[in-house]
Short mmCIF file of N, CA and C in Angstrom, two decimals:
data_model
loop_
_atom_site.label_atom_id
_atom_site.label_comp_id
_atom_site.label_asym_id
_atom_site.label_seq_id
_atom_site.Cartn_x
_atom_site.Cartn_y
_atom_site.Cartn_z
N UNK A 71 21.36 14.19 15.36
CA UNK A 71 21.36 13.79 13.96
C UNK A 71 19.92 13.51 13.52
N UNK A 72 19.51 14.02 12.40
CA UNK A 72 18.17 13.80 11.87
C UNK A 72 18.19 12.61 10.93
N UNK A 73 17.27 11.67 11.15
CA UNK A 73 17.15 10.50 10.27
C UNK A 73 16.36 10.93 9.05
N UNK A 74 16.97 10.90 7.88
CA UNK A 74 16.33 11.42 6.67
C UNK A 74 15.62 10.35 5.85
N UNK A 75 15.56 9.11 6.32
CA UNK A 75 14.94 8.07 5.51
C UNK A 75 13.44 8.29 5.35
N UNK A 76 12.80 8.98 6.28
CA UNK A 76 11.39 9.33 6.09
C UNK A 76 11.27 10.59 5.24
N UNK A 77 12.24 11.47 5.32
CA UNK A 77 12.18 12.73 4.59
C UNK A 77 12.37 12.55 3.10
N UNK A 78 13.10 11.53 2.68
CA UNK A 78 13.42 11.36 1.27
C UNK A 78 12.19 11.15 0.39
N UNK A 79 11.11 10.63 0.93
CA UNK A 79 9.93 10.35 0.13
C UNK A 79 9.36 11.60 -0.52
N UNK A 80 9.50 12.74 0.12
CA UNK A 80 8.95 13.98 -0.43
C UNK A 80 9.67 14.43 -1.70
N UNK A 81 10.89 13.99 -1.91
CA UNK A 81 11.65 14.46 -3.06
C UNK A 81 11.64 13.48 -4.23
N UNK A 82 10.94 12.37 -4.10
CA UNK A 82 10.92 11.39 -5.18
C UNK A 82 10.03 11.85 -6.32
N UNK A 83 10.33 11.41 -7.54
CA UNK A 83 9.46 11.74 -8.67
C UNK A 83 8.09 11.13 -8.47
N UNK A 84 7.09 11.74 -9.06
CA UNK A 84 5.72 11.30 -8.81
C UNK A 84 5.19 10.33 -9.84
N UNK A 85 6.02 9.42 -10.35
CA UNK A 85 5.51 8.41 -11.28
C UNK A 85 4.76 7.34 -10.50
N UNK A 86 3.79 6.71 -11.15
CA UNK A 86 3.10 5.58 -10.55
C UNK A 86 2.03 5.94 -9.54
N UNK A 87 1.91 7.18 -9.19
CA UNK A 87 1.01 7.55 -8.12
C UNK A 87 -0.45 7.62 -8.48
N UNK A 88 -0.78 7.54 -9.74
CA UNK A 88 -2.18 7.60 -10.12
C UNK A 88 -2.91 6.29 -9.85
N UNK A 89 -2.18 5.22 -9.66
CA UNK A 89 -2.81 3.92 -9.42
C UNK A 89 -3.27 3.84 -7.97
N UNK A 90 -4.54 3.45 -7.81
CA UNK A 90 -5.13 3.27 -6.49
C UNK A 90 -5.68 1.86 -6.41
N UNK A 91 -5.74 1.34 -5.20
CA UNK A 91 -6.16 -0.04 -5.01
C UNK A 91 -7.25 -0.15 -3.95
N UNK A 92 -7.98 -1.26 -4.03
CA UNK A 92 -8.80 -1.73 -2.92
C UNK A 92 -8.49 -3.22 -2.80
N UNK A 93 -8.15 -3.66 -1.60
CA UNK A 93 -7.80 -5.05 -1.36
C UNK A 93 -8.94 -5.75 -0.64
N UNK A 94 -9.19 -7.01 -1.01
CA UNK A 94 -10.21 -7.75 -0.28
C UNK A 94 -9.68 -8.14 1.10
N UNK A 95 -10.56 -8.69 1.92
CA UNK A 95 -10.21 -8.98 3.31
C UNK A 95 -9.06 -9.98 3.45
N UNK A 96 -8.84 -10.81 2.45
CA UNK A 96 -7.77 -11.81 2.51
C UNK A 96 -6.40 -11.21 2.24
N UNK A 97 -6.34 -9.97 1.83
CA UNK A 97 -5.07 -9.34 1.44
C UNK A 97 -4.68 -8.18 2.35
N UNK A 98 -4.99 -8.30 3.62
CA UNK A 98 -4.70 -7.23 4.58
C UNK A 98 -3.22 -6.89 4.68
N UNK A 99 -2.35 -7.90 4.72
CA UNK A 99 -0.91 -7.63 4.81
C UNK A 99 -0.42 -6.94 3.55
N UNK A 100 -0.90 -7.38 2.40
CA UNK A 100 -0.51 -6.75 1.14
C UNK A 100 -0.95 -5.29 1.12
N UNK A 101 -2.15 -5.02 1.62
CA UNK A 101 -2.66 -3.64 1.68
C UNK A 101 -1.73 -2.76 2.51
N UNK A 102 -1.26 -3.27 3.64
CA UNK A 102 -0.35 -2.49 4.49
C UNK A 102 0.95 -2.17 3.76
N UNK A 103 1.47 -3.12 3.00
CA UNK A 103 2.71 -2.87 2.27
C UNK A 103 2.49 -1.92 1.10
N UNK A 104 1.34 -1.99 0.44
CA UNK A 104 1.04 -1.01 -0.61
C UNK A 104 0.99 0.40 -0.01
N UNK A 105 0.38 0.52 1.16
CA UNK A 105 0.36 1.82 1.86
C UNK A 105 1.77 2.24 2.23
N UNK A 106 2.58 1.29 2.70
CA UNK A 106 3.97 1.60 3.06
C UNK A 106 4.75 2.11 1.84
N UNK A 107 4.40 1.63 0.65
CA UNK A 107 5.05 2.08 -0.58
C UNK A 107 4.49 3.42 -1.07
N UNK A 108 3.41 3.90 -0.43
CA UNK A 108 2.85 5.20 -0.77
C UNK A 108 1.58 5.15 -1.60
N UNK A 109 1.06 3.95 -1.87
CA UNK A 109 -0.14 3.83 -2.71
C UNK A 109 -1.41 3.99 -1.89
N UNK A 110 -2.36 4.73 -2.45
CA UNK A 110 -3.68 4.90 -1.87
C UNK A 110 -4.38 3.55 -1.96
N UNK A 111 -4.55 2.89 -0.81
CA UNK A 111 -5.06 1.52 -0.79
C UNK A 111 -6.17 1.38 0.24
N UNK A 112 -7.40 1.23 -0.25
CA UNK A 112 -8.54 0.98 0.62
C UNK A 112 -8.57 -0.51 0.97
N UNK A 113 -9.23 -0.83 2.07
CA UNK A 113 -9.30 -2.20 2.53
C UNK A 113 -10.76 -2.61 2.70
N UNK A 114 -11.17 -3.64 1.95
CA UNK A 114 -12.53 -4.16 2.09
C UNK A 114 -12.66 -4.80 3.47
N UNK A 115 -13.78 -4.57 4.12
CA UNK A 115 -13.97 -5.15 5.44
C UNK A 115 -15.45 -5.35 5.72
N UNK A 116 -15.71 -6.05 6.79
CA UNK A 116 -17.08 -6.20 7.25
C UNK A 116 -17.94 -7.13 6.44
N UNK A 117 -17.35 -7.94 5.58
CA UNK A 117 -18.14 -8.89 4.82
C UNK A 117 -19.10 -8.26 3.83
N UNK A 118 -18.80 -7.07 3.36
CA UNK A 118 -19.66 -6.39 2.38
C UNK A 118 -19.73 -7.22 1.10
N UNK A 119 -20.85 -7.15 0.39
CA UNK A 119 -20.98 -7.92 -0.84
C UNK A 119 -19.98 -7.49 -1.92
N UNK A 120 -19.63 -8.44 -2.77
CA UNK A 120 -18.67 -8.19 -3.86
C UNK A 120 -19.07 -6.98 -4.69
N UNK A 121 -20.34 -6.88 -5.01
CA UNK A 121 -20.81 -5.77 -5.86
C UNK A 121 -20.48 -4.41 -5.25
N UNK A 122 -20.53 -4.32 -3.93
CA UNK A 122 -20.22 -3.04 -3.28
C UNK A 122 -18.76 -2.66 -3.54
N UNK A 123 -17.84 -3.62 -3.43
CA UNK A 123 -16.42 -3.32 -3.63
C UNK A 123 -16.10 -3.09 -5.10
N UNK A 124 -16.83 -3.76 -5.97
CA UNK A 124 -16.66 -3.49 -7.40
C UNK A 124 -17.11 -2.07 -7.72
N UNK A 125 -18.18 -1.63 -7.08
CA UNK A 125 -18.67 -0.27 -7.29
C UNK A 125 -17.67 0.75 -6.74
N UNK A 126 -17.09 0.48 -5.58
CA UNK A 126 -16.05 1.37 -5.03
C UNK A 126 -14.88 1.46 -6.00
N UNK A 127 -14.46 0.32 -6.53
CA UNK A 127 -13.34 0.30 -7.49
C UNK A 127 -13.67 1.13 -8.72
N UNK A 128 -14.89 1.00 -9.24
CA UNK A 128 -15.29 1.76 -10.43
C UNK A 128 -15.37 3.25 -10.13
N UNK A 129 -16.08 3.59 -9.07
CA UNK A 129 -16.33 4.99 -8.72
C UNK A 129 -15.04 5.74 -8.39
N UNK A 130 -14.10 5.07 -7.71
CA UNK A 130 -12.87 5.73 -7.28
C UNK A 130 -11.67 5.41 -8.16
N UNK A 131 -11.93 4.77 -9.31
CA UNK A 131 -10.86 4.41 -10.26
C UNK A 131 -9.75 3.61 -9.57
N UNK A 132 -10.16 2.57 -8.85
CA UNK A 132 -9.23 1.69 -8.15
C UNK A 132 -9.17 0.33 -8.84
N UNK A 133 -8.05 -0.34 -8.67
CA UNK A 133 -7.93 -1.73 -9.07
C UNK A 133 -8.24 -2.57 -7.85
N UNK A 134 -9.18 -3.48 -7.99
CA UNK A 134 -9.56 -4.37 -6.89
C UNK A 134 -8.65 -5.59 -6.92
N UNK A 135 -7.93 -5.81 -5.83
CA UNK A 135 -7.05 -6.97 -5.69
C UNK A 135 -7.77 -8.00 -4.84
N UNK A 136 -7.82 -9.23 -5.32
CA UNK A 136 -8.59 -10.25 -4.62
C UNK A 136 -7.99 -11.64 -4.79
N UNK A 137 -8.31 -12.51 -3.85
CA UNK A 137 -7.98 -13.94 -3.94
C UNK A 137 -9.24 -14.72 -4.28
N UNK A 138 -10.35 -14.04 -4.47
CA UNK A 138 -11.66 -14.66 -4.71
C UNK A 138 -11.95 -14.72 -6.21
N UNK A 139 -11.88 -15.92 -6.77
CA UNK A 139 -12.15 -16.09 -8.21
C UNK A 139 -13.58 -15.72 -8.59
N UNK A 140 -14.50 -15.82 -7.64
CA UNK A 140 -15.90 -15.51 -7.93
C UNK A 140 -16.08 -14.06 -8.40
N UNK A 141 -15.23 -13.17 -7.92
CA UNK A 141 -15.32 -11.77 -8.33
C UNK A 141 -15.12 -11.60 -9.83
N UNK A 142 -14.34 -12.48 -10.43
CA UNK A 142 -14.06 -12.37 -11.87
C UNK A 142 -15.31 -12.62 -12.72
N UNK A 143 -16.30 -13.24 -12.13
CA UNK A 143 -17.53 -13.56 -12.88
C UNK A 143 -18.46 -12.36 -13.05
N UNK A 144 -18.26 -11.34 -12.26
CA UNK A 144 -19.11 -10.15 -12.34
C UNK A 144 -18.74 -9.34 -13.58
N UNK A 145 -19.75 -8.88 -14.29
CA UNK A 145 -19.52 -8.04 -15.47
C UNK A 145 -18.72 -6.79 -15.10
N UNK A 146 -18.99 -6.24 -13.93
CA UNK A 146 -18.31 -5.01 -13.49
C UNK A 146 -16.82 -5.23 -13.19
N UNK A 147 -16.37 -6.49 -13.17
CA UNK A 147 -14.96 -6.78 -12.86
C UNK A 147 -14.04 -6.50 -14.03
N UNK A 148 -14.57 -6.40 -15.21
CA UNK A 148 -13.74 -6.23 -16.40
C UNK A 148 -12.84 -5.01 -16.30
N UNK A 149 -11.54 -5.26 -16.39
CA UNK A 149 -10.57 -4.19 -16.35
C UNK A 149 -10.34 -3.57 -14.98
N UNK A 150 -11.00 -4.10 -13.96
CA UNK A 150 -10.91 -3.52 -12.62
C UNK A 150 -10.37 -4.48 -11.57
N UNK A 151 -10.32 -5.78 -11.87
CA UNK A 151 -9.98 -6.77 -10.85
C UNK A 151 -8.71 -7.52 -11.23
N UNK A 152 -7.80 -7.63 -10.28
CA UNK A 152 -6.62 -8.48 -10.44
C UNK A 152 -6.74 -9.60 -9.43
N UNK A 153 -6.83 -10.82 -9.94
CA UNK A 153 -6.91 -11.99 -9.08
C UNK A 153 -5.50 -12.44 -8.74
N UNK A 154 -5.24 -12.62 -7.46
CA UNK A 154 -3.94 -13.09 -6.98
C UNK A 154 -4.13 -14.44 -6.29
N UNK A 155 -3.18 -15.33 -6.51
CA UNK A 155 -3.22 -16.59 -5.78
C UNK A 155 -3.03 -16.30 -4.30
N UNK A 156 -3.80 -17.02 -3.50
CA UNK A 156 -3.64 -16.88 -2.06
C UNK A 156 -2.30 -17.50 -1.68
N UNK A 157 -1.62 -16.92 -0.75
CA UNK A 157 -0.36 -17.52 -0.34
C UNK A 157 0.71 -16.50 -0.05
N UNK A 158 1.89 -16.75 -0.61
CA UNK A 158 3.09 -16.00 -0.26
C UNK A 158 2.98 -14.52 -0.61
N UNK A 159 3.19 -13.70 0.39
CA UNK A 159 3.17 -12.25 0.21
C UNK A 159 4.22 -11.80 -0.79
N UNK A 160 5.40 -12.40 -0.73
CA UNK A 160 6.47 -12.03 -1.66
C UNK A 160 6.06 -12.27 -3.11
N UNK A 161 5.38 -13.37 -3.37
CA UNK A 161 4.94 -13.68 -4.73
C UNK A 161 3.86 -12.69 -5.19
N UNK A 162 2.94 -12.35 -4.30
CA UNK A 162 1.90 -11.38 -4.63
C UNK A 162 2.53 -10.02 -4.98
N UNK A 163 3.53 -9.62 -4.21
CA UNK A 163 4.21 -8.35 -4.46
C UNK A 163 4.91 -8.37 -5.82
N UNK A 164 5.53 -9.48 -6.15
CA UNK A 164 6.20 -9.61 -7.44
C UNK A 164 5.19 -9.50 -8.58
N UNK A 165 4.05 -10.17 -8.43
CA UNK A 165 3.02 -10.12 -9.47
C UNK A 165 2.53 -8.69 -9.67
N UNK A 166 2.34 -7.95 -8.58
CA UNK A 166 1.89 -6.56 -8.72
C UNK A 166 2.93 -5.72 -9.44
N UNK A 167 4.19 -5.96 -9.16
CA UNK A 167 5.24 -5.22 -9.87
C UNK A 167 5.23 -5.55 -11.35
N UNK A 168 5.13 -6.83 -11.67
CA UNK A 168 5.20 -7.26 -13.07
C UNK A 168 3.93 -6.94 -13.85
N UNK A 169 2.78 -7.15 -13.27
CA UNK A 169 1.50 -6.98 -13.99
C UNK A 169 1.02 -5.53 -14.02
N UNK A 170 1.24 -4.80 -12.94
CA UNK A 170 0.69 -3.44 -12.83
C UNK A 170 1.74 -2.35 -12.72
N UNK A 171 3.00 -2.73 -12.70
CA UNK A 171 4.07 -1.74 -12.62
C UNK A 171 4.21 -1.08 -11.26
N UNK A 172 3.78 -1.78 -10.20
CA UNK A 172 3.91 -1.21 -8.86
C UNK A 172 5.39 -1.00 -8.55
N UNK A 173 5.71 0.22 -8.18
CA UNK A 173 7.06 0.58 -7.76
C UNK A 173 7.06 0.56 -6.23
N UNK A 174 7.67 -0.46 -5.67
CA UNK A 174 7.62 -0.65 -4.22
C UNK A 174 8.39 0.40 -3.44
N UNK A 175 9.15 1.24 -4.12
CA UNK A 175 9.87 2.32 -3.45
C UNK A 175 9.38 3.69 -3.94
N UNK A 176 8.14 3.75 -4.40
CA UNK A 176 7.61 4.96 -5.00
C UNK A 176 7.62 6.16 -4.04
N UNK A 177 6.85 6.11 -2.99
CA UNK A 177 6.81 7.18 -1.98
C UNK A 177 6.72 6.51 -0.61
N UNK A 178 7.81 5.88 -0.21
CA UNK A 178 7.74 5.06 1.01
C UNK A 178 7.40 5.85 2.27
N UNK A 179 6.51 5.25 3.05
CA UNK A 179 6.15 5.75 4.37
C UNK A 179 5.56 7.15 4.35
N UNK A 180 4.65 7.36 3.41
CA UNK A 180 3.92 8.63 3.33
C UNK A 180 2.43 8.45 3.61
N UNK A 181 2.00 7.21 3.89
CA UNK A 181 0.60 6.92 4.22
C UNK A 181 0.53 6.16 5.53
N UNK A 182 -0.55 6.38 6.25
CA UNK A 182 -0.78 5.64 7.49
C UNK A 182 -1.04 4.18 7.13
N UNK A 183 -0.35 3.27 7.80
CA UNK A 183 -0.53 1.85 7.54
C UNK A 183 -1.87 1.35 8.05
N UNK A 184 -2.48 2.07 8.97
CA UNK A 184 -3.73 1.65 9.58
C UNK A 184 -4.95 2.16 8.82
N UNK A 185 -4.98 3.47 8.51
CA UNK A 185 -6.20 4.03 7.90
C UNK A 185 -6.01 4.66 6.53
N UNK A 186 -4.80 4.58 5.97
CA UNK A 186 -4.53 5.02 4.60
C UNK A 186 -4.41 6.53 4.41
N UNK A 187 -4.54 7.32 5.46
CA UNK A 187 -4.43 8.78 5.32
C UNK A 187 -3.00 9.18 4.96
N UNK A 188 -2.86 10.30 4.25
CA UNK A 188 -1.51 10.82 3.95
C UNK A 188 -0.92 11.37 5.24
N UNK A 189 0.32 10.99 5.49
CA UNK A 189 1.00 11.43 6.71
C UNK A 189 1.48 12.87 6.56
N UNK A 190 1.55 13.55 7.70
CA UNK A 190 2.05 14.92 7.76
C UNK A 190 3.26 14.94 8.69
N UNK A 191 4.09 15.96 8.54
CA UNK A 191 5.20 16.11 9.47
C UNK A 191 4.63 16.38 10.85
N UNK A 192 5.19 15.73 11.84
CA UNK A 192 4.69 15.85 13.21
C UNK A 192 4.96 17.25 13.76
N UNK A 193 3.96 17.77 14.45
CA UNK A 193 4.10 19.07 15.10
C UNK A 193 4.66 18.92 16.50
N UNK A 194 4.77 20.03 17.19
CA UNK A 194 5.35 20.05 18.53
C UNK A 194 4.58 19.16 19.50
N UNK A 195 3.25 19.15 19.40
CA UNK A 195 2.45 18.34 20.32
C UNK A 195 2.76 16.85 20.15
N UNK A 196 2.86 16.39 18.91
CA UNK A 196 3.17 14.98 18.66
C UNK A 196 4.58 14.65 19.12
N UNK A 197 5.52 15.54 18.82
CA UNK A 197 6.91 15.31 19.24
C UNK A 197 7.02 15.26 20.76
N UNK A 198 6.20 16.03 21.44
CA UNK A 198 6.21 16.04 22.90
C UNK A 198 5.77 14.72 23.51
N UNK A 199 5.03 13.91 22.77
CA UNK A 199 4.59 12.60 23.27
C UNK A 199 5.66 11.53 23.12
N UNK A 200 6.73 11.86 22.40
CA UNK A 200 7.79 10.89 22.15
C UNK A 200 8.87 10.95 23.22
N UNK A 201 9.59 9.84 23.41
CA UNK A 201 10.76 9.89 24.30
C UNK A 201 11.78 10.87 23.74
N UNK A 202 12.56 11.51 24.60
CA UNK A 202 13.52 12.54 24.15
C UNK A 202 14.47 12.07 23.05
N UNK A 203 14.89 10.80 23.08
CA UNK A 203 15.85 10.33 22.08
C UNK A 203 15.26 10.23 20.68
N UNK A 204 13.94 10.28 20.54
CA UNK A 204 13.30 10.21 19.22
C UNK A 204 12.92 11.58 18.66
N UNK A 205 12.97 12.60 19.46
CA UNK A 205 12.48 13.92 19.05
C UNK A 205 13.32 14.58 17.97
N UNK A 206 14.55 14.16 17.79
CA UNK A 206 15.40 14.77 16.77
C UNK A 206 15.29 14.04 15.43
N UNK A 207 14.50 13.00 15.37
CA UNK A 207 14.34 12.25 14.12
C UNK A 207 13.25 12.86 13.25
N UNK A 208 13.25 12.45 11.98
CA UNK A 208 12.16 12.83 11.07
C UNK A 208 10.93 12.02 11.51
N UNK A 209 9.90 12.71 11.93
CA UNK A 209 8.71 12.05 12.49
C UNK A 209 7.49 12.53 11.73
N UNK A 210 6.63 11.59 11.40
CA UNK A 210 5.36 11.91 10.74
C UNK A 210 4.21 11.48 11.62
N UNK A 211 3.05 12.10 11.36
CA UNK A 211 1.87 11.80 12.15
C UNK A 211 0.67 11.65 11.22
N UNK A 212 -0.22 10.73 11.57
CA UNK A 212 -1.46 10.57 10.81
C UNK A 212 -2.46 11.61 11.31
N UNK A 213 -2.97 12.45 10.41
CA UNK A 213 -3.92 13.48 10.84
C UNK A 213 -5.27 12.89 11.26
N UNK A 214 -5.56 11.66 10.84
CA UNK A 214 -6.85 11.05 11.16
C UNK A 214 -6.83 10.28 12.48
N UNK A 215 -5.85 9.40 12.66
CA UNK A 215 -5.84 8.56 13.87
C UNK A 215 -4.81 8.98 14.90
N UNK A 216 -3.89 9.89 14.54
CA UNK A 216 -2.89 10.37 15.49
C UNK A 216 -1.69 9.46 15.66
N UNK A 217 -1.64 8.37 14.94
CA UNK A 217 -0.50 7.44 15.03
C UNK A 217 0.76 8.17 14.59
N UNK A 218 1.87 7.88 15.26
CA UNK A 218 3.15 8.53 14.98
C UNK A 218 4.10 7.52 14.35
N UNK A 219 4.83 7.98 13.33
CA UNK A 219 5.77 7.13 12.60
C UNK A 219 7.16 7.76 12.60
N UNK A 220 8.17 6.93 12.81
CA UNK A 220 9.57 7.34 12.70
C UNK A 220 10.36 6.15 12.19
N UNK A 221 11.57 6.40 11.77
CA UNK A 221 12.40 5.35 11.17
C UNK A 221 13.10 4.53 12.25
N UNK A 222 12.35 3.61 12.84
CA UNK A 222 12.89 2.69 13.83
C UNK A 222 13.15 1.32 13.20
N UNK A 223 13.27 0.31 14.04
CA UNK A 223 13.60 -1.03 13.54
C UNK A 223 12.49 -1.62 12.66
N UNK A 224 11.22 -1.38 13.02
CA UNK A 224 10.12 -1.88 12.20
C UNK A 224 10.15 -1.24 10.81
N UNK A 225 10.39 0.06 10.78
CA UNK A 225 10.52 0.80 9.52
C UNK A 225 11.64 0.21 8.67
N UNK A 226 12.78 -0.07 9.29
CA UNK A 226 13.93 -0.62 8.55
C UNK A 226 13.61 -2.00 7.97
N UNK A 227 12.91 -2.84 8.74
CA UNK A 227 12.54 -4.17 8.23
C UNK A 227 11.58 -4.06 7.05
N UNK A 228 10.58 -3.19 7.17
CA UNK A 228 9.62 -3.01 6.08
C UNK A 228 10.32 -2.44 4.85
N UNK A 229 11.19 -1.46 5.05
CA UNK A 229 11.91 -0.84 3.93
C UNK A 229 12.78 -1.87 3.22
N UNK A 230 13.43 -2.74 3.97
CA UNK A 230 14.27 -3.78 3.36
C UNK A 230 13.42 -4.71 2.50
N UNK A 231 12.23 -5.04 2.98
CA UNK A 231 11.34 -5.91 2.19
C UNK A 231 10.87 -5.19 0.93
N UNK A 232 10.51 -3.92 1.04
CA UNK A 232 10.10 -3.15 -0.13
C UNK A 232 11.24 -3.09 -1.15
N UNK A 233 12.45 -2.87 -0.68
CA UNK A 233 13.62 -2.80 -1.58
C UNK A 233 13.85 -4.15 -2.26
N UNK A 234 13.67 -5.22 -1.54
CA UNK A 234 13.81 -6.56 -2.11
C UNK A 234 12.77 -6.76 -3.21
N UNK A 235 11.54 -6.38 -2.96
CA UNK A 235 10.49 -6.53 -3.97
C UNK A 235 10.76 -5.66 -5.18
N UNK A 236 11.30 -4.48 -4.97
CA UNK A 236 11.60 -3.57 -6.08
C UNK A 236 12.71 -4.13 -6.96
N UNK A 237 13.63 -4.86 -6.38
CA UNK A 237 14.80 -5.35 -7.11
C UNK A 237 14.63 -6.77 -7.63
N UNK A 238 13.65 -7.49 -7.14
CA UNK A 238 13.50 -8.90 -7.46
C UNK A 238 13.33 -9.14 -8.95
N UNK A 239 14.08 -10.11 -9.43
CA UNK A 239 13.99 -10.55 -10.82
C UNK A 239 13.72 -12.04 -10.77
N UNK A 240 12.87 -12.51 -11.65
CA UNK A 240 12.67 -13.95 -11.65
C UNK A 240 11.29 -14.35 -12.07
N UNK A 241 10.90 -15.50 -11.57
CA UNK A 241 9.68 -16.18 -11.98
C UNK A 241 8.43 -15.34 -11.90
N UNK A 242 7.46 -15.77 -12.62
CA UNK A 242 6.18 -15.10 -12.73
C UNK A 242 5.12 -16.08 -12.28
N UNK A 243 3.96 -15.58 -12.03
CA UNK A 243 2.86 -16.50 -11.80
C UNK A 243 1.87 -15.94 -10.81
N UNK A 244 0.68 -16.47 -10.90
CA UNK A 244 -0.30 -16.22 -9.88
C UNK A 244 -1.19 -15.03 -10.07
N UNK A 245 -1.39 -14.54 -11.27
CA UNK A 245 -2.29 -13.40 -11.43
C UNK A 245 -3.12 -13.53 -12.68
N UNK A 246 -4.32 -13.03 -12.58
CA UNK A 246 -5.18 -12.93 -13.75
C UNK A 246 -5.87 -11.58 -13.70
N UNK A 247 -5.61 -10.74 -14.67
CA UNK A 247 -6.29 -9.46 -14.77
C UNK A 247 -7.48 -9.68 -15.68
N UNK A 248 -8.67 -9.42 -15.15
CA UNK A 248 -9.88 -9.61 -15.95
C UNK A 248 -9.83 -8.60 -17.09
N UNK A 249 -9.88 -9.06 -18.34
CA UNK A 249 -9.71 -8.17 -19.50
C UNK A 249 -10.85 -7.16 -19.62
N UNK A 250 -10.52 -6.07 -20.26
CA UNK A 250 -11.56 -5.07 -20.54
C UNK A 250 -12.52 -5.65 -21.56
N UNK A 251 -13.79 -5.39 -21.34
CA UNK A 251 -14.78 -6.00 -22.21
C UNK A 251 -15.31 -5.06 -23.17
#
């Protein structure tokens, strides 16, 4: 039996896909979930200066997600930075859905959670590295790092969380989008 939960992402409508993100170092878990939802999400790292990440956001037409209020003071932040309260991942996900229209089930599991590359269907060599009981499943591979993905228990837990975020109705709070100047 072929598990089609990874295959379904290819047939989804392509709404919402033009939005790209860069997350600051404090939002690593959120970045992984944005990638799991199919969004092109870069991750700030290495303690690079704020101006560098603002420039990346401008040059690559990304929205910079941050918990650092100091970023909002930069002139280059206008229209490019969404400040999120530090804390609960679920609340941050809700704010992204409400403020930016993030569809948490847009193109699930089509990007590498580690390096953000678009996943490809696994070839024979990748399938050969898997235990025999997994070879009949829908399997994807990252062309950059070689990581292999299939719909196992971790996938099911992440998918359930994405579905919860997509369906959640309720309170608001915790975001400030720096207005366009």
